Structures are given as structure tokens and as C-alpha cells.
Amino acid sequence: MRETFQKWLFVFVASAFLLIFALSYYIQTDQAQKSAIGLILLKITDAEQQLITARSNLARIEELTRSIAIFKARTFARILEEHPEILLSQEALEKTRAFLDVDEVHVSDGKGILIASIPAAYKGYDMASAEQSAEFMPALTRPDFALVQKPRAKGINQELFQYAGVSRRGTPGIVQVGFQPRRLQEAVQIADVRNIASSFRIGIDGTILLCKENQVVCAGTKKLAPGPITQYGVNPSVLRLKKPFTLHINDEEYLGMAMPFADYTIVGILPKKEMYLSRNAIIFILIIVNLILFGVVFILVSVLVQRLVISGIYKVNDSLSLITAGNLNEKVNVHNSTEFTSLSCGINTTVDALKQAISDAAARIDAELEFAKAIQFSVLPRMFPPYPDRTEFDIYAAMHTAKEVGGDFYDFFLVDQDHLVFLIADVSGKGIPAALFMMEAKTQLKNLAEAGMEPAAVFTEANNRLCANNEQGMFVTAFFGELEISSGKLVCVNAGHNPPLLKRSDEKFEFLKFNRGLVLGAMKNVRYRSHEFRIAPGDEIFLYTDGVTEAQNAAGHFFGGDRLRDTLSSLPAGSPKELLTSLKDTLDAFSSGAEQADDITMLCVKYCSPAGKCLELEAVTEALPKLLAWLDTNLDKAGVSPRAKTRISIAAEEIFVNIAHYAYTGPGGKTVTAFSDDGESVRLTFTDSGFPFNPLERKMPDVTLDADERTCGGLGIFMVRTSMDSVDYRFENGHNILTIVYKKTVPESRHGADLPLFLPHTLPRPHGHPSMASGEKAGI
């Protein structure tokens, strides 16, 4: 631990040193840059001010020079007015020039032709012949004319020369003087920006550049040659931004700033190495001081922590190692300081409380598990058969909870007399939260379904309600089915649940797969879609949760969906209860040696016959006309031939009368007759709750003997079996169920001989003899 502490202390000290160094470096760099920018701007301002002053002086000198030139020209004109004879003497003209202190004098006639001139070579010159001299021609017509031309370069030396002229007094003509504006020339040289740039220095090697149209006109150092500013790595657009930029001159970086002046741009530059001289010196001193300071701090802290903290922590850790290993009787006794004494007492108190808490938690967890299981089972229908008087379907469900309580549930209920709703669901999570969420989900689904909503709308609304205030983010997978008993129409909705399995009559179980929607409670405003199927009598649908397919054996292998399908198909035909019981036995055998990790919940619905084509009557012969009228109507709708109707009616009458006479020992018995037509055959199912009797086990009578030689009984079942294509009997849930089938597609000649014209129930039936269907029967 000491090495670890010293390592982290070193990391901390080094980080602090680097942080201070980085902060100081940043501050000094920023300050150096700001100082450099300020210095550059100051020099640019000085240069700008000097240019302004020089140009102002130049303007004043230009104005003074102009005034003097006009004065001399007018003086010359007045002298000519008073002494015109001067024009006749070159000597007198020269004296006048000297008197006026000019270099040239010229006089023209009324046509602009020079008649007198110094130098004399210009005599006879036409003033209108050149652009420059023609500017004075208006003096011939305007007595008040006066003009001073701008200085222009003249001669080989390109010295400045300036002309001034006025109208001649008293007679038409031009009076002109010419001179060199020496003062003006000196002022121009002083105001020349190229001369000003060379007089400025910024720091040691910094200077001023003057640019015009992105071209360097002049610079205060010989390192910079005139030319485009881009040769120094500068984008011309930055010259207009008034922001710092970088130049590269002879592989050296310069900091630059630019300010516009008239049609020029003044650029100040300073080498960056010169800009950072003071920063580098200060940073060097800070590094030395900080290294010494942090080294001393590191050593002092290491020694103090070792003596006051680390040794005590080692002792505490030794005791804690024993405690965490399970020895809750270990005591911590470290008293190096008040803090360690308090820590030791706190740990010892906490361990004592932990021992008590473990004991209390174990008892509380057991109680919570039992409570959660009670919650689960309290809301599930567990009375079977749930609808003893309804023979159109058979339903059974079972849930086997794991040690850790989950959120599985199932439910089924009749919305009305023709619609059976059944569902199965699995809530995410375990324990009491899952059990409570399960109760909420089950309540919402049932309430919405009983309100008459369509299955898809039930899931849509239930999902929105479950999402509200679902702070724990729980969700539930669910499969919902609504069976229209009268037609066999099955409407299903799946919210992320395992696909159910459907077994068609005389076929194997297969997965009923269609698109699954999002789980309930995950996201609001999800729209669910329903899917519609048709099932026929004898079809079965099996629902389950993932506890079935994810059951594991000792080797860690899952039971799986394929094994589930194959197991269901291999089990012998029977009621839903028998199917679920056999499947649970198979699961137990598969998982032998492995603990059940999740709830196993299963539900099976078997469709027996459609509602609306069932007739429930008291088991008395007085009800026979109702049965025959009801049967006659259904046979007509089924398109059965008259001959077939006679056969089916006689068979139904024989079965009903025998049930009425012999199924029950007293009054109050009932029988249910179900009629179905699949287009190829007509099926009649008779159900009563009398004492069990299988008429198919009776020996067939020998019809070749005379009536006096045959034993009494058995003729009725013989007539039914010979006139129908199939006769089937089973005893389920305390009920005798006899089914007869007449195939409409089979030719009449293959349905056996014609039946006798008398009705079998009119023959005498002595009491106490075996019955055809369920009880006693004689005379047939």
C-alpha cells in the first residue's frame, strides 16, 4: 500500500506541477502575445500619425506654393501692362524673370502664340499644340483666369517643375511663369511613405511594411523584398481583419498586425522568438522553483502518511480480510489515533449489525417469497372444470412456480355466452415487484376485454396504461386469444410472447406463428394487430411461458421449442388436463437433478363443438319433438338428402330416448346435443352426466336369427352403427360423450341397408336391462 500511495502521490504532485507549468506557460504566452500585439499596434499608430502629419504639411506647402505662383504670375502681368516694352528686349525680360525669382517666363498673343519667352527657344510656340500648355488657353477669353498646374517631372533628372498662368492685362494673351518648387519637393520626399517605413523599428528585428493592392511597396529591413504579400505565407484577406496573423520570412515566424491607411496598408511585424524572450525566462525560473517545492512536499507527505495512516490501514485491512472471508467474530483493534479508534468501533458495530441483519433478511426473504406466491395464485382461476355446463370447449391451465418468484400468469373467462377469452403472460423480473406488476397487467387486460373491446384494442389500451408511472421499466409478454364459440373463429394478439402450438383434429401439434408485437409496458402508443384463424371441433391450442422451453437438465441443455412440439404430438389424445399433466411429467423427467429456475405456466383449450348449434334439453321423452325439429332445421341447412335425414333422425332419436330413460336415476338430468357440418360430413355429439356406460362395448346382435331366438337388447346400437359412418364414445370430466358422423360425400348405397319403417323407441323396453347409451335398455 505504501508503494501504491507513493505512486499516486507522485502522480498527484507531478500532475500539479504539470498543471501549474501549463497554466503559467499559457498565461505568459498569452501575455507575451498581447504585449507584442500592443507594441505592433503602437508602432503602426505612430507611423500612421507621422504619415498624417507629413501629408498635412505637404498639403499646406502645396497651397502656399500655389498662392505664391499665382501672385508672381499676376505681378508679371501687371509689369507688362505698365511696361509693355519689356517684350521687345530679351535683357529686360531676363531682369524681370530674375526679379520674380522664377525659372521661366512666357507671354503669348491673342492667338496663344508665344511672342516672348525665357528660355528664348520657346518663342513662337503654339500653346494649344500640347495638352499641358493647352490648359492655359481659356485665359485668352477669360480676364479673371488663373491656373497653377500640379508639379510634374521634367528633364533628364525628372525634377519637379510647375507652371502658373493668368490672363494678360489690357490686351488678349497669356502670361505664364515656370519654376522648380524646391520646398514642395522636399516636403514630398518627407511625406513619401517609403521613407517613413524605413525609419521605424519594432523591438530589435521587427519593422513596418507598407502594402498597396496586396503588394509590399517598401519595408524597414533588407530581409524583405518588394513583391506580393503571399510570398510570406499571408492570405491577403487577413490584412482587412485587424487580427493577428503569422508570416514566414527566411524560415522564421513573425507575428503581424495590419491597419489600412488611405490606399495603403501598414503592416507591423515582430519575430516570435523575440516576442517570447521574457516568457521563456520566466518559465525557466518557475520550473526550477516548482521542482524544488514539489519535491519537498512529496517527501514530507510520504513520511507523515506512512506513520499516521498506512500502518493503521494495514492492521484494519488484515481484520477486514478475515471478516470478508466469513469470520464475523473478528474484532478490529487499531488505536493509532482518535480516527482509527472510531473506525474500529464503527466496523465492529457494523459487523454485529450485519450478523443480525443476515438473520432477519433470511426470514424476511422467505416470507416475501411466500407472499409473492400467494399473490400469484390468488388471482388465477383454479377451479376445473370452470364451466361444467359448457361442452363446446374444454380448458385447463397449470402454473408451477420456481423457488424465486416470477411474474407468470394465465386467465380465461367468458365475455358473453359466445366468446371465450384466454391468455397467458410473463412479467419481466422476479419477486414481489413482478407479482404486483402481474396483478396490474391481469386486471387491465380482463377489464378491457370484458368492456367489449377488440383484442388488438385491448392490448393497445393496456399497454398505454401499463406504461404510465412505470418507473421501474418493467414489461410483460402476453398472448391473447378470443374464441367465438358459435363459429370457431379465433382472434389472437401476441405481444412478444412465445408462439403457441395448434393441433388440428387427427394431426400433430404445430407452432402458430405470426408477427409478434412489442412487449406490453415498454413504449406508449404502440398499435397492435390481431390475427384471425378458424378452428374446428377437436382442435386444440396450447399456450406456455418460457419456463417450459428454457427448462434445463443437469448438463445445462434446454428443453427447447422443437422438443416441446414433438413431445405434445407424441402424447396420447385426451383432455387438456391430461395433456398438461403428461407434459409436466416429461419436463420433470428431463430436468431431473436440476433446480427449476423459472415458473412453468401452461394453458390448453380444446374446441369441442360450436355454440349456437347446441341444444340443451331435459332428459325426458317429452323433449324429443324439440330435438327432432331442431335437428331437421340444421340438416336442411347442411343440404342433407331426405333419405339421409331419415337415417340421422332415427339414430338421434334412438340415442336421446335411451338417455332419457336410463341415464339418470331420478328427475333433473339433462343432455346436450351438438350439431356440426364441415361440408363433407355431419357430426352429432350427445353429452350427459349420467353414470358411465360405453355402448360400443356391447356385443353386436345376430340379426340373422328370428326375433324369438335373439337375446333382448343391442338392436338400437346396431342400427346406429350400421347407418352412420362412425360412432365414437368417451368419458371425460364426469360426462358420457357419444359422437356419430354421417359423411355426405359417401354414396347412399354404402351407408348400409334401409332402416325399418318403425321407430325403435316404440318397442317395449323393460326396466333393468342394459342401455345403449348410458344406463339400462331393453327391447332393442
Coordinates of C-alpha atoms in Angstrom, one line a residue, residues 437 440-441 444-445 448 453 455-471 474-476 495 518-528:
F437 CA -47.0 -5.8 -11.9
E440 CA -51.9 -4.8 -12.6
A441 CA -51.5 -6.3 -16.1
Q444 CA -56.2 -4.3 -17.0
L445 CA -56.4 -7.0 -19.7
L448 CA -60.7 -4.1 -21.1
M453 CA -63.0 -4.1 -26.8
P455 CA -58.3 -8.0 -28.9
A456 CA -55.9 -5.6 -30.6
A457 CA -57.6 -2.6 -28.9
V458 CA -57.3 -4.4 -25.6
F459 CA -53.5 -4.7 -25.9
T460 CA -53.1 -1.1 -27.3
E461 CA -55.0 0.4 -24.3
A462 CA -53.5 -1.9 -21.7
N463 CA -50.0 -1.1 -23.0
N464 CA -50.6 2.7 -22.6
R465 CA -51.9 2.2 -19.0
L466 CA -49.0 0.0 -18.0
C467 CA -46.5 2.5 -19.4
A468 CA -48.0 5.2 -17.1
N469 CA -45.9 5.5 -13.9
N470 CA -43.8 2.5 -14.9
E471 CA -40.7 3.9 -13.2
M474 CA -41.0 -3.4 -16.2
F475 CA -42.8 -5.1 -19.1
V476 CA -44.8 -8.2 -19.8
A495 CA -47.1 -9.0 -27.5
L518 CA -43.8 -5.2 -28.9
V519 CA -44.0 -6.3 -25.2
L520 CA -46.6 -4.5 -23.1
G521 CA -45.3 -1.6 -20.9
A522 CA -42.2 -0.9 -23.0
M523 CA -43.4 2.1 -25.1
K524 CA -46.5 4.2 -25.2
N525 CA -48.8 4.5 -28.3
V526 CA -47.8 1.2 -29.8
R527 CA -50.6 -0.2 -32.1
Y528 CA -51.1 -4.0 -32.0

